[in-house]
Short mmCIF file of C-alpha atoms and ligand atoms in Angstrom, two decimals:
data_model
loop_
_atom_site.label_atom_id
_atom_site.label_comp_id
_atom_site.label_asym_id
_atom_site.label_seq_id
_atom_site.Cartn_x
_atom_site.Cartn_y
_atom_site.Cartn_z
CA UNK A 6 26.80 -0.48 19.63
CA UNK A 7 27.08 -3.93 18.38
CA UNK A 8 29.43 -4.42 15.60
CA UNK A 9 28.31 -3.74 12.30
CA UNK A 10 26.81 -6.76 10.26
CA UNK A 11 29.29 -7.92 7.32
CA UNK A 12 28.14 -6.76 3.82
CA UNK A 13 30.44 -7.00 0.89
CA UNK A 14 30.91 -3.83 -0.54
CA UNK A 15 28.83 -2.23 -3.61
CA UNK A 16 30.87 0.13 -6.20
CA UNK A 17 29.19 3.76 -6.69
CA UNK A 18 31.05 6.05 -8.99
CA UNK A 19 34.25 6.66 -6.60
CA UNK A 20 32.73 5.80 -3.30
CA UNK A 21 31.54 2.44 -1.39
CA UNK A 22 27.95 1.61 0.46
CA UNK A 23 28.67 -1.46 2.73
CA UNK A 24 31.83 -3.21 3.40
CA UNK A 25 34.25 -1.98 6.00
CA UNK A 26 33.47 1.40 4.51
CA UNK A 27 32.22 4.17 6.25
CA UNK A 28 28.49 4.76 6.56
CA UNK A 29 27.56 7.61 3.93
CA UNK A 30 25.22 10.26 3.70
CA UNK A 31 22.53 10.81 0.41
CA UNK A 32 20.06 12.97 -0.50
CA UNK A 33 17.95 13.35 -3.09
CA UNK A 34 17.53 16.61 -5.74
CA UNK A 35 13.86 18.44 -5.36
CA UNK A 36 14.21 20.30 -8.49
CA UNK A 37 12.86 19.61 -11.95
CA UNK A 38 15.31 17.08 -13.48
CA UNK A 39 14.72 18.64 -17.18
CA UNK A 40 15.94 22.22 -15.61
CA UNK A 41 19.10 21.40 -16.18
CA UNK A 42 20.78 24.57 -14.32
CA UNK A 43 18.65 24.38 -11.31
CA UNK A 44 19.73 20.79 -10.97
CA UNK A 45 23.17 21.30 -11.47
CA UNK A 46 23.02 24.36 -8.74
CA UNK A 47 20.92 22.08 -6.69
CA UNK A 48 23.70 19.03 -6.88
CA UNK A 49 26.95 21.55 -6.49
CA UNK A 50 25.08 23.00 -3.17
CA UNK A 51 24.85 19.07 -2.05
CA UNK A 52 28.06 18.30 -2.58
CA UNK A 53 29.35 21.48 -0.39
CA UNK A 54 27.04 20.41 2.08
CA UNK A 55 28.96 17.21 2.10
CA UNK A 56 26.90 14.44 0.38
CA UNK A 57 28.16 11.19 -0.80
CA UNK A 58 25.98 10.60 -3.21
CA UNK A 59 22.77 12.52 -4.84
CA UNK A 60 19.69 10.77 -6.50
CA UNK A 61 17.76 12.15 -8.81
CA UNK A 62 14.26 11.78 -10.13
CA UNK A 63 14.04 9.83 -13.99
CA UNK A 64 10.70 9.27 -14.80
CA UNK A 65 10.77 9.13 -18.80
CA UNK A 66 13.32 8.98 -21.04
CA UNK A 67 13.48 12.85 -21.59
CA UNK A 68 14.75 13.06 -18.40
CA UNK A 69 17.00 10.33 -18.87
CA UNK A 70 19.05 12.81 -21.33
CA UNK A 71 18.86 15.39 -18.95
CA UNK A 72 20.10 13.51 -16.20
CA UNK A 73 23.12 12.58 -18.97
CA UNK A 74 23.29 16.30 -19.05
CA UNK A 75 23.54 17.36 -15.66
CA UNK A 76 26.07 14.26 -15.47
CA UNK A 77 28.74 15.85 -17.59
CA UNK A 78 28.11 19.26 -16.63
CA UNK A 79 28.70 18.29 -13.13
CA UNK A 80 31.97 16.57 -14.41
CA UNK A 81 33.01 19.28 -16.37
CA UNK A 82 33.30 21.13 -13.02
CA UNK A 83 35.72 18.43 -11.43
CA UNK A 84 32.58 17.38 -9.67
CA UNK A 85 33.00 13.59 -9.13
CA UNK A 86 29.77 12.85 -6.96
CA UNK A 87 27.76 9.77 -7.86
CA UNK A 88 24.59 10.47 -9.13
CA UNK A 89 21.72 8.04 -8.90
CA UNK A 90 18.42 7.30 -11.31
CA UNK A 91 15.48 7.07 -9.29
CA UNK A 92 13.05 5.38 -11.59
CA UNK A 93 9.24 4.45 -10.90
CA UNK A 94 7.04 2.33 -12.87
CA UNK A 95 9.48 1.78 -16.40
CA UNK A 96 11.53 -0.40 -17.18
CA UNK A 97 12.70 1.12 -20.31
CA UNK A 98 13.81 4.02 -18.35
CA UNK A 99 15.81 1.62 -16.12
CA UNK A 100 17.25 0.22 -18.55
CA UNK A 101 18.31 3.39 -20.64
CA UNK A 102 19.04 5.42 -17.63
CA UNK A 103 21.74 2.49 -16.13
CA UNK A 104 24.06 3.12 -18.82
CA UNK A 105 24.23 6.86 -17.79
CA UNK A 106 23.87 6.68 -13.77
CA UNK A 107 26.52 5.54 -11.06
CA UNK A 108 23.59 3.98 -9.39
CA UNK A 109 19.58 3.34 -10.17
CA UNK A 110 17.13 2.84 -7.66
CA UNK A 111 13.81 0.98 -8.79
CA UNK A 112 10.82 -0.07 -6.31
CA UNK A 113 9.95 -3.22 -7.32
CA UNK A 114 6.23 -2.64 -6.11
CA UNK A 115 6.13 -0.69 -9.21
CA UNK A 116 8.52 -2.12 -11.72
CA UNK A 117 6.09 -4.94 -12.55
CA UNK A 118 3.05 -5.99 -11.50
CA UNK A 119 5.47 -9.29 -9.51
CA UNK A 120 8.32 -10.39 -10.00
CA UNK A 121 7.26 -13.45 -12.31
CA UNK A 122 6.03 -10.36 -15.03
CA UNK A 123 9.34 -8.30 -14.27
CA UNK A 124 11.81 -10.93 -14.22
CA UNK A 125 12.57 -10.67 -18.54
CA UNK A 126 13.42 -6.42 -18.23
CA UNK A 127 15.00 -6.92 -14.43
CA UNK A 128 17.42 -9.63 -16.15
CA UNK A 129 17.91 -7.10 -19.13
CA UNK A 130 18.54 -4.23 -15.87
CA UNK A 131 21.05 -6.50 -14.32
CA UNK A 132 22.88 -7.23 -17.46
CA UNK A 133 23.00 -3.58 -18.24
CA UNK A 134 24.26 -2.34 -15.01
CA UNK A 135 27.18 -4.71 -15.03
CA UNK A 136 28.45 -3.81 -18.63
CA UNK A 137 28.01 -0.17 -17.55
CA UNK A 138 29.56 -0.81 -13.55
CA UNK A 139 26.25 0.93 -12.28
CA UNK A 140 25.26 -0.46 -9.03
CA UNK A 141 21.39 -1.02 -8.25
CA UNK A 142 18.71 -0.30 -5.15
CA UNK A 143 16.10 -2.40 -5.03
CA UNK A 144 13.81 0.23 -3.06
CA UNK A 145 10.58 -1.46 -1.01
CA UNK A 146 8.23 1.31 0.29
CA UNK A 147 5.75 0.41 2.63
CA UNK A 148 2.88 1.85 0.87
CA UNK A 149 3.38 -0.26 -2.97
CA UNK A 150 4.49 -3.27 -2.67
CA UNK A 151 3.29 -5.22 -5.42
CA UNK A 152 0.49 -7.88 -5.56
CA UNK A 153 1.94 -11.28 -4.83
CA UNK A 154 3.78 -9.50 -1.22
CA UNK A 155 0.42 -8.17 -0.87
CA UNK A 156 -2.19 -11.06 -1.15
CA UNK A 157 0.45 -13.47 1.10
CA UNK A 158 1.60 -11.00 4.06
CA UNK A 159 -0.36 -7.46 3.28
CA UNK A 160 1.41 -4.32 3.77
CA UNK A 161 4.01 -6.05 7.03
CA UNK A 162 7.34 -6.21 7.84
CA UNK A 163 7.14 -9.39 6.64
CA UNK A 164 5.37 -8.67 3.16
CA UNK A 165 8.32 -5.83 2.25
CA UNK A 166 10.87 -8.43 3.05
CA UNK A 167 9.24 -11.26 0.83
CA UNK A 168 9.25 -8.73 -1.88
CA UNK A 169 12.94 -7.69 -1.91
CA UNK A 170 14.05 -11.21 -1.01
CA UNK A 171 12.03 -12.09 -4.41
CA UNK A 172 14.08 -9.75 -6.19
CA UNK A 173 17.67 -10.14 -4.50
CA UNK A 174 17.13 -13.91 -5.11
CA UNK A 175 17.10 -12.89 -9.48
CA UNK A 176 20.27 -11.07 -8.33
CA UNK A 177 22.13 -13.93 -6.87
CA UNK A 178 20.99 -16.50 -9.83
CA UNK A 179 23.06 -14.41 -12.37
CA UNK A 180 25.78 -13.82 -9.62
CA UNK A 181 25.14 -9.81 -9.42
CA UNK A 182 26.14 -8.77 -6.17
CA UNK A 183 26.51 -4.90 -6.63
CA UNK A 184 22.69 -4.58 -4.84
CA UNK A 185 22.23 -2.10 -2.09
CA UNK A 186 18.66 -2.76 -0.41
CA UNK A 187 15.65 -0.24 1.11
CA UNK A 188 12.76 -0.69 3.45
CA UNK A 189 11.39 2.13 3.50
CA UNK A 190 8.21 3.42 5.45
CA UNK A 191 6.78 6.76 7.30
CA UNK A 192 5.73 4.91 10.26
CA UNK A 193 9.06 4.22 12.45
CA UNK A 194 8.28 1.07 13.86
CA UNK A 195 7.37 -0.59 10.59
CA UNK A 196 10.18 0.53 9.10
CA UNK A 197 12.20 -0.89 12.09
CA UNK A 198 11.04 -4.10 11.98
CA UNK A 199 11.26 -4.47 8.25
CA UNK A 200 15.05 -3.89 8.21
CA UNK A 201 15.49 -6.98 11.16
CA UNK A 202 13.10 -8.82 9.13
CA UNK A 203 14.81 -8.46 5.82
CA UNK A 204 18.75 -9.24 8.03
CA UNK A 205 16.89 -12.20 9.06
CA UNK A 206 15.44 -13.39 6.33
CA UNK A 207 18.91 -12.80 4.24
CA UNK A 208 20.76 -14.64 6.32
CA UNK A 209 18.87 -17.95 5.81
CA UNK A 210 19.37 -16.89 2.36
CA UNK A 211 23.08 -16.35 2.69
CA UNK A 212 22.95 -12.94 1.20
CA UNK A 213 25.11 -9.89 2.39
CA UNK A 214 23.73 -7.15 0.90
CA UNK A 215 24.73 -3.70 2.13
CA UNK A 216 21.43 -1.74 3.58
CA UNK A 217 20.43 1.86 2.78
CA UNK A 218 18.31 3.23 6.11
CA UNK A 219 15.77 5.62 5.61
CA UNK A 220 12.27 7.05 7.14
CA UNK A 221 10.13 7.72 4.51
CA UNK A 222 7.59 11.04 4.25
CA UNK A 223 8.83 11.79 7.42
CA UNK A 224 8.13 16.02 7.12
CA UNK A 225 9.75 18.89 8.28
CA UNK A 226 11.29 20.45 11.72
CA UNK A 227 12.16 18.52 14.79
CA UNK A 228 9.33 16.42 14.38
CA UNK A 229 10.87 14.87 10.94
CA UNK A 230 14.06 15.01 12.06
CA UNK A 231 13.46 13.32 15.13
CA UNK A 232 11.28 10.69 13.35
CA UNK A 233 14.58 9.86 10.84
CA UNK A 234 16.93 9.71 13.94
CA UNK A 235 15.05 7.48 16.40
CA UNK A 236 14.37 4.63 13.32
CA UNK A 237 18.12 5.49 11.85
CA UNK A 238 19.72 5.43 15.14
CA UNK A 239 17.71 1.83 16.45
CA UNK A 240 18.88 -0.03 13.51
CA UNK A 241 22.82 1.62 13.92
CA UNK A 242 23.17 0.87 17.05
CA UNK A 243 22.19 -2.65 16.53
CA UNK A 244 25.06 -3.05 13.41
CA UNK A 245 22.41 -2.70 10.93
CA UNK A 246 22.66 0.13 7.93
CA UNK A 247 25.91 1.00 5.33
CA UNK A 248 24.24 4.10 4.09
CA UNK A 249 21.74 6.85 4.94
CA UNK A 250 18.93 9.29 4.00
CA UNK A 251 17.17 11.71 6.50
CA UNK A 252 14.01 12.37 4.08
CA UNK A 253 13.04 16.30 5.01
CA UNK A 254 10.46 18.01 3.66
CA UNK A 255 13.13 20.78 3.74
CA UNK A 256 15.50 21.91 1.06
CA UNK A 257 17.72 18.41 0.72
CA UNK A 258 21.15 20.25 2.12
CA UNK A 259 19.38 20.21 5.67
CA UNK A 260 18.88 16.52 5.37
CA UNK A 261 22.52 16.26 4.62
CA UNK A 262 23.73 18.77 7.69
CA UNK A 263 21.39 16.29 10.06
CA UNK A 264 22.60 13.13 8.47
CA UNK A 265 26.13 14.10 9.14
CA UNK A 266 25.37 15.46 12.50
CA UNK A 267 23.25 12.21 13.44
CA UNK A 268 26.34 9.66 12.17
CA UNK A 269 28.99 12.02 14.01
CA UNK A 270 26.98 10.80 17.39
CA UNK A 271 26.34 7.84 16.65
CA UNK A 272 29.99 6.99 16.26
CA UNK A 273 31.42 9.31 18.96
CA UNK A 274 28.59 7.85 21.38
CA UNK A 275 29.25 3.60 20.65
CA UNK A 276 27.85 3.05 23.54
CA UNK A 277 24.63 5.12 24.22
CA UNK A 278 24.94 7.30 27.36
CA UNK A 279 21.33 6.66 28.78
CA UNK A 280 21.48 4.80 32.41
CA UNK A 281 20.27 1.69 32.58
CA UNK A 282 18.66 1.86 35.68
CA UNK A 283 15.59 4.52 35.13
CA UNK A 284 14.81 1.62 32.48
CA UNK A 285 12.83 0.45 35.70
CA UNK A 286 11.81 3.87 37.23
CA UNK A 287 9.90 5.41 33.89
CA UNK A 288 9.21 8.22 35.45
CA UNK A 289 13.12 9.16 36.60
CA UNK A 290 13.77 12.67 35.34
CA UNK A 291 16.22 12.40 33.00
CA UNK A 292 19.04 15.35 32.59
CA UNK A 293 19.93 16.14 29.01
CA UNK A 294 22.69 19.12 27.92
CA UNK A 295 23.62 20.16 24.56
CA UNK A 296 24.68 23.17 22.64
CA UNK A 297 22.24 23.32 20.40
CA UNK A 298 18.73 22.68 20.01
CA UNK A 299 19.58 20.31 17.12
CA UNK A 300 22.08 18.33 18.61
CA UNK A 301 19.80 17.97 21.44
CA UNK A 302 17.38 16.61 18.83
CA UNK A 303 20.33 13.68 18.10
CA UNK A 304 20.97 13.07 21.72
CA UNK A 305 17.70 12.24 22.78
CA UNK A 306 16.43 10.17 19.96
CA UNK A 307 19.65 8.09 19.87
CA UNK A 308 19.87 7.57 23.45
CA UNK A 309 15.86 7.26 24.68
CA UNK A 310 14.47 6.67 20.86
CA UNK A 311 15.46 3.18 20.26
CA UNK A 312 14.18 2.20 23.90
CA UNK A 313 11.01 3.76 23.57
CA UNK A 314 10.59 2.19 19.71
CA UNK A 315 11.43 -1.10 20.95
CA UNK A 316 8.95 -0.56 24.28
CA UNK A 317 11.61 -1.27 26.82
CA UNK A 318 10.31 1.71 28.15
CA UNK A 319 6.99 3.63 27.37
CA UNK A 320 7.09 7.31 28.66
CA UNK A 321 10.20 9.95 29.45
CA UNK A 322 10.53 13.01 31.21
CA UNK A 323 13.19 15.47 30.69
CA UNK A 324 15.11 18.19 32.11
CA UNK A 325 17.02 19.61 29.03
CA UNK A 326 19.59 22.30 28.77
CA UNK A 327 20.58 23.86 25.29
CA UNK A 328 23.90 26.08 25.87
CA UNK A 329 23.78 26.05 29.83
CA UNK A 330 20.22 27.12 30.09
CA UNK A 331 17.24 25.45 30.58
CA UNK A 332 14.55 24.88 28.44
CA UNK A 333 10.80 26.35 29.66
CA UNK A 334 8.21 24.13 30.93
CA UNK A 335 6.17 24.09 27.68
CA UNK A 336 9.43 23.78 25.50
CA UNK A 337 10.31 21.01 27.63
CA UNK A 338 6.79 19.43 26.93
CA UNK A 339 7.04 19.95 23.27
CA UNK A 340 10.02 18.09 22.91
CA UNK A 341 8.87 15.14 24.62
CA UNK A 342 5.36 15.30 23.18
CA UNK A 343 7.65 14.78 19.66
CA UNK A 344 10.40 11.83 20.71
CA UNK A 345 6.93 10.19 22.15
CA UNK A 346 5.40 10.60 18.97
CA UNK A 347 8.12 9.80 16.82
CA UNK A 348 8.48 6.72 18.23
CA UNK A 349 4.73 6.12 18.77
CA UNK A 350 4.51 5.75 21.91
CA UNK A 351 1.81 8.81 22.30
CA UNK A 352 -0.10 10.36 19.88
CA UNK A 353 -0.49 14.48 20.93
CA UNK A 354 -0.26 15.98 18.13
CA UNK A 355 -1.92 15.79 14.45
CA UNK A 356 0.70 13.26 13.01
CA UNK A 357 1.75 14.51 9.33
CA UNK A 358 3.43 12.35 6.31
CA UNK A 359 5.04 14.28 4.16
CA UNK A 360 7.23 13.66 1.34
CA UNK A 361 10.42 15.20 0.55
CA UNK A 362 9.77 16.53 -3.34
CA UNK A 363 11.63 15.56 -5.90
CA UNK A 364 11.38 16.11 -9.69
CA UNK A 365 7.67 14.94 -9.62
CA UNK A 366 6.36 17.32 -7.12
CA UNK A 367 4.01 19.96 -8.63
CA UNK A 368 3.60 22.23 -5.73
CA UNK A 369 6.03 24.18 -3.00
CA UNK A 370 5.62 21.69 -1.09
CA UNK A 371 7.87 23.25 2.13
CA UNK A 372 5.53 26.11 2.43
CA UNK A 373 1.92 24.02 1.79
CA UNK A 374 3.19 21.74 4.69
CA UNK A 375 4.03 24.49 6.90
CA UNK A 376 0.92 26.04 6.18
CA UNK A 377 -1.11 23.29 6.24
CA UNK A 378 0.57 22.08 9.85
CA UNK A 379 -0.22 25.88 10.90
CA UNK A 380 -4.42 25.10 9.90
CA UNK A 381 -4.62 21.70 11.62
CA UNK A 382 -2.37 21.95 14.62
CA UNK A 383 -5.03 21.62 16.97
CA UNK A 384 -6.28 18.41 15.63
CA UNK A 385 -4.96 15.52 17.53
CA UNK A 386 -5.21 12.00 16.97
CA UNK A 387 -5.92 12.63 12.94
CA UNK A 388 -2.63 11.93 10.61
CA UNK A 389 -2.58 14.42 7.31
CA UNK A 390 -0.55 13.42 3.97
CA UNK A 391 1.32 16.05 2.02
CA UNK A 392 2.41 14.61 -0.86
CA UNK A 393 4.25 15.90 -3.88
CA UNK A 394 2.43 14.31 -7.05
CA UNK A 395 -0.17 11.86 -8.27
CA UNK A 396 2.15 9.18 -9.15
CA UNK A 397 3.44 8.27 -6.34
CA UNK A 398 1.62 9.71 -3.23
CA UNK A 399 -1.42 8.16 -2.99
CA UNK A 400 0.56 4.85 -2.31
CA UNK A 401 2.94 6.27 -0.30
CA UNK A 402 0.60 8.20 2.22
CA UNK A 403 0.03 5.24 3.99
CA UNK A 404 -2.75 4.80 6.54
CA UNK A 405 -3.44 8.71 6.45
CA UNK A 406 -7.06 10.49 7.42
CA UNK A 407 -6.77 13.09 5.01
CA UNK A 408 -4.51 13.33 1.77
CA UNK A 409 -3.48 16.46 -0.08
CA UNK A 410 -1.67 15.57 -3.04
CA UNK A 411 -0.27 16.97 -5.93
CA UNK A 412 -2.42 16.20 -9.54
CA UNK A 413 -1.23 18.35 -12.03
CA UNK A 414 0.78 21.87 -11.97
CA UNK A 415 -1.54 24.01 -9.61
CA UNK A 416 -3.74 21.44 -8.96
CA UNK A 417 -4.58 19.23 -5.79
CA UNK A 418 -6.68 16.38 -5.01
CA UNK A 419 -8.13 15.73 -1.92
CA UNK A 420 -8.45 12.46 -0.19
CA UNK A 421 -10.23 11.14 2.69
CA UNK A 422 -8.43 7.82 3.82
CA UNK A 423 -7.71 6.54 0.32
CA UNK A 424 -10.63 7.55 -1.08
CA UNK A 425 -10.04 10.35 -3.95
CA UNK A 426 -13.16 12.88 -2.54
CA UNK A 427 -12.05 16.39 -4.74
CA UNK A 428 -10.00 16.09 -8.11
CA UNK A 429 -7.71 18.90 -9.10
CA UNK A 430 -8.97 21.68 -7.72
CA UNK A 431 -6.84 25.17 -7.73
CA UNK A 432 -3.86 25.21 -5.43
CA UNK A 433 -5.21 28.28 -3.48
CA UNK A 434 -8.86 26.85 -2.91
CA UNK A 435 -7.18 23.25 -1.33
CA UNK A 436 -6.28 24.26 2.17
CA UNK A 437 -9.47 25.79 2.60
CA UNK A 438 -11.42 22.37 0.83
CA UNK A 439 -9.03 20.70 3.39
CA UNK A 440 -10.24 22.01 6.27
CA UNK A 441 -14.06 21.92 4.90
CA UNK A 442 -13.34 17.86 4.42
CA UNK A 443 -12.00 17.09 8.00
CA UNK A 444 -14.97 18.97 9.61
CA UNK A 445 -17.23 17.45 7.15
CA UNK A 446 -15.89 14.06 8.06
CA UNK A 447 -19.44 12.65 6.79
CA UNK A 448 -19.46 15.05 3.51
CA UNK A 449 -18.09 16.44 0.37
CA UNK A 450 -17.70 20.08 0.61
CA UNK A 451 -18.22 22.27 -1.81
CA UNK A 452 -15.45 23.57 -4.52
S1 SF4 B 505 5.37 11.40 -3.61
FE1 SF4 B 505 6.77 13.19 -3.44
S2 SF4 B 505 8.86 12.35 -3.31
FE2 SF4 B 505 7.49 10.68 -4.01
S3 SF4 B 505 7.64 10.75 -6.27
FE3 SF4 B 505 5.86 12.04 -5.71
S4 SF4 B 505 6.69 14.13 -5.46
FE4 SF4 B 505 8.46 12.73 -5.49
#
């Protein structure tokens, strides 16, 4: 592990991201933000779960007073968490909302339409959070990144790191330093690369912002676990990250057990266990033993996962244990089929973006993905979006075939590429519609 890059340290509520702190653990509520009691529930389960922080969706101001709400509710209980604004496409909510949070994260793809129209409310934003000691996140995702990152690198490594380094440069002119950073994307080599890119590109800047590592839409089960881990565990091992998310398409506590479980590895294993030898030999059999399937999970996509995402190697085989006894030939194939995939090195399986939820999402989302994985199993080589809401998920479904997104309660549209093909038709017609569009790849099926 090399040691960790310097970052001064950034102030949230009573705990640290960056710094010679260590690296904590977030997650982010799924529940309406104006149910106030669900919320509350939803952040007191975090918190015994062992979060260090919990974000929660703002998107208007009527949520702003209910995220005041949970806020001192939450105190009232002796429950000292920070809580952070996550706040899309308003300013005025930013502004209001940083008075009230420990912490507000904004995506600047969305804040303004550049940086030259945002910079008057981001000035206002900066000024705020320092009377009010709230740090900030400037948040890149992959799929909105604004036009002026678009039309000079497109959607690249290199365009997400022009776009924060726009925004962290308004940050240094007024002296603000209390800036965590995110580059965030579903596809684990992008999001790889974007991290070095934006280290590099701070550094000729002389900037030492802290970094907040997360996988984006990465779904449920091993296969979002593992896609988190590999991308998390790359950048850790090479001193790069001060705080994490694992994004699950799961209730959020899972994301914290994982995130915890992941870290405890990472810094119990400095130096990753893997030989260096079979590096040369591919196809060396490689022996892996752990209690659990779950920790098995960790082991192999911290100590194969940043090889294969970097292409040192390109293929694995294992023979894997879980408590002393050895996994079957097919569960043995399964689990490499999904460290391959994660780190996109082989495509076998339909390859699904998914978001987390959050206040926005308008659906169950857990059980649509499950049953949608369940429907399209069998179709290799085609990626699928799941996506919470309108707002949001078109953007953030990246390069996906086929979209399924939230549009209103109980409603879905249905995209092919991002191409909007059926608008908000009834929840229980859409996996059927679904499955009508992908064999109908030349046609609109009927609703
Ligand atoms: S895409 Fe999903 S996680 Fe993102 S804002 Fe919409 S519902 Fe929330």
């Amino acid at each position: 592990m090399k040691k960790r890059r310097t970052t001064h340290p950034v102030t949230v509520g009573n705990r640290f991201i960056g710094g010679t702190k260590p690296i904590s653990v977030q997650s982010m509520c799924t529940t309406d933000t104006l149910d106030v009691e669900a919320s509350v529930a939803q952040c007191i389960r975090l918190n015994e779960a062992g979060a260090d922080m919990i974000r929660l969706t703002t998107q208007g101001l009527k949520e702003v007073e209910a995220f005041s709400e949970i806020k001192l509710r939450l105190r009232a209980q002796g429950i000292e968490i920070p809580l952070i604004a996550d706040v899309h496409f308003s300013p005025q909510v930013a502004h209001a909302v940083a008075a009230i949070a420990n912490k507000v994260r904004i995506n600047p793809g969305n804040f303004a339409k550049n940086e030259l129209e945002g910079r008057d409310s981001f000035m206002k934003l900066l000024e705020i959070c320092r009377q009010h000691h709230t740090a900030l996140r400037i948040g890149v995702n992959h799929g909105s990144l604004g036009e002026n990152a678009l039309l000079r690198y497109g959607d690249t490594p290199q365009g997400m790191s022009y776009l924060a380094i726009q925004w962290l440069k308004m940050c240094k002119e007024v002296n603000f330093d209390q800036v965590v950073v995110s580059m965030k994307s579903s596809n684990t080599r992008v999001m790889v690369a974007a991290y070095r890119q934006l280290v590099t590109d701070m550094e000729r800047e002389g900037m030492a912002y802290p970094l907040h590592l997360g996988v984006t839409e990465a779904g449920n089960g091993r296969e979002g676990r593992m896609k988190g881990a590999v991308a998390i565990a790359t950048l850790l091992y090479q001193g790069i990250g001060d705080t994490i998310r694992l994004s699950l398409t799961e209730p959020p506590e899972n994301e914290i057990t994982f995130g915890k479980a992941l870290l405890d590895f990472i810094t119990s294993h400095p130096l990753r266990s893997f030989p260096l030898p079979p590096i040369s030999k591919p196809h060396t059999l490689h022996h892996i033993s752990s209690p659990t399937l779950e920790s098995l999970t960790i082991a192999a996509s911290c100590n194969y996962g940043p090889l294969l995402l970097d292409g040192v190697i390109n293929d694995i085989s294992f023979s894997a244990h879980v408590n002393e006894v050895p996994l079957s030939s097919s569960e043995t194939a399964d689990f490499t089929a999904d460290l391959l995939q994660a780190t996109r090195c082989r495509f076998s399986k339909p390859e699904y973006i998914a978001c987390p939820g959050c206040g926005r999402t308008l659906f169950d989302l857990e059980k649509t993905l499950i049953e949608v994985k369940a429907h399209t199993s069998h179709l290799k080589g085609l990626s699928i979006a799941v996506m919470g809401c309108i707002v949001n998920g078109p953007g953030e479904m990246a390069d996906a075939h086929y979209g399924y997104v939230g549009a209103g309660p109980g409603k879905v549209t249905l995209y092919r590429g991002k191409k909007a093909i059926l608008h908000s038709i009834p929840q229980e017609e859409a996996i059927a519609a679904l499955l009508q569009l992908i064999e109908n790849p030349l046609g609109v099926p009927s609703s």
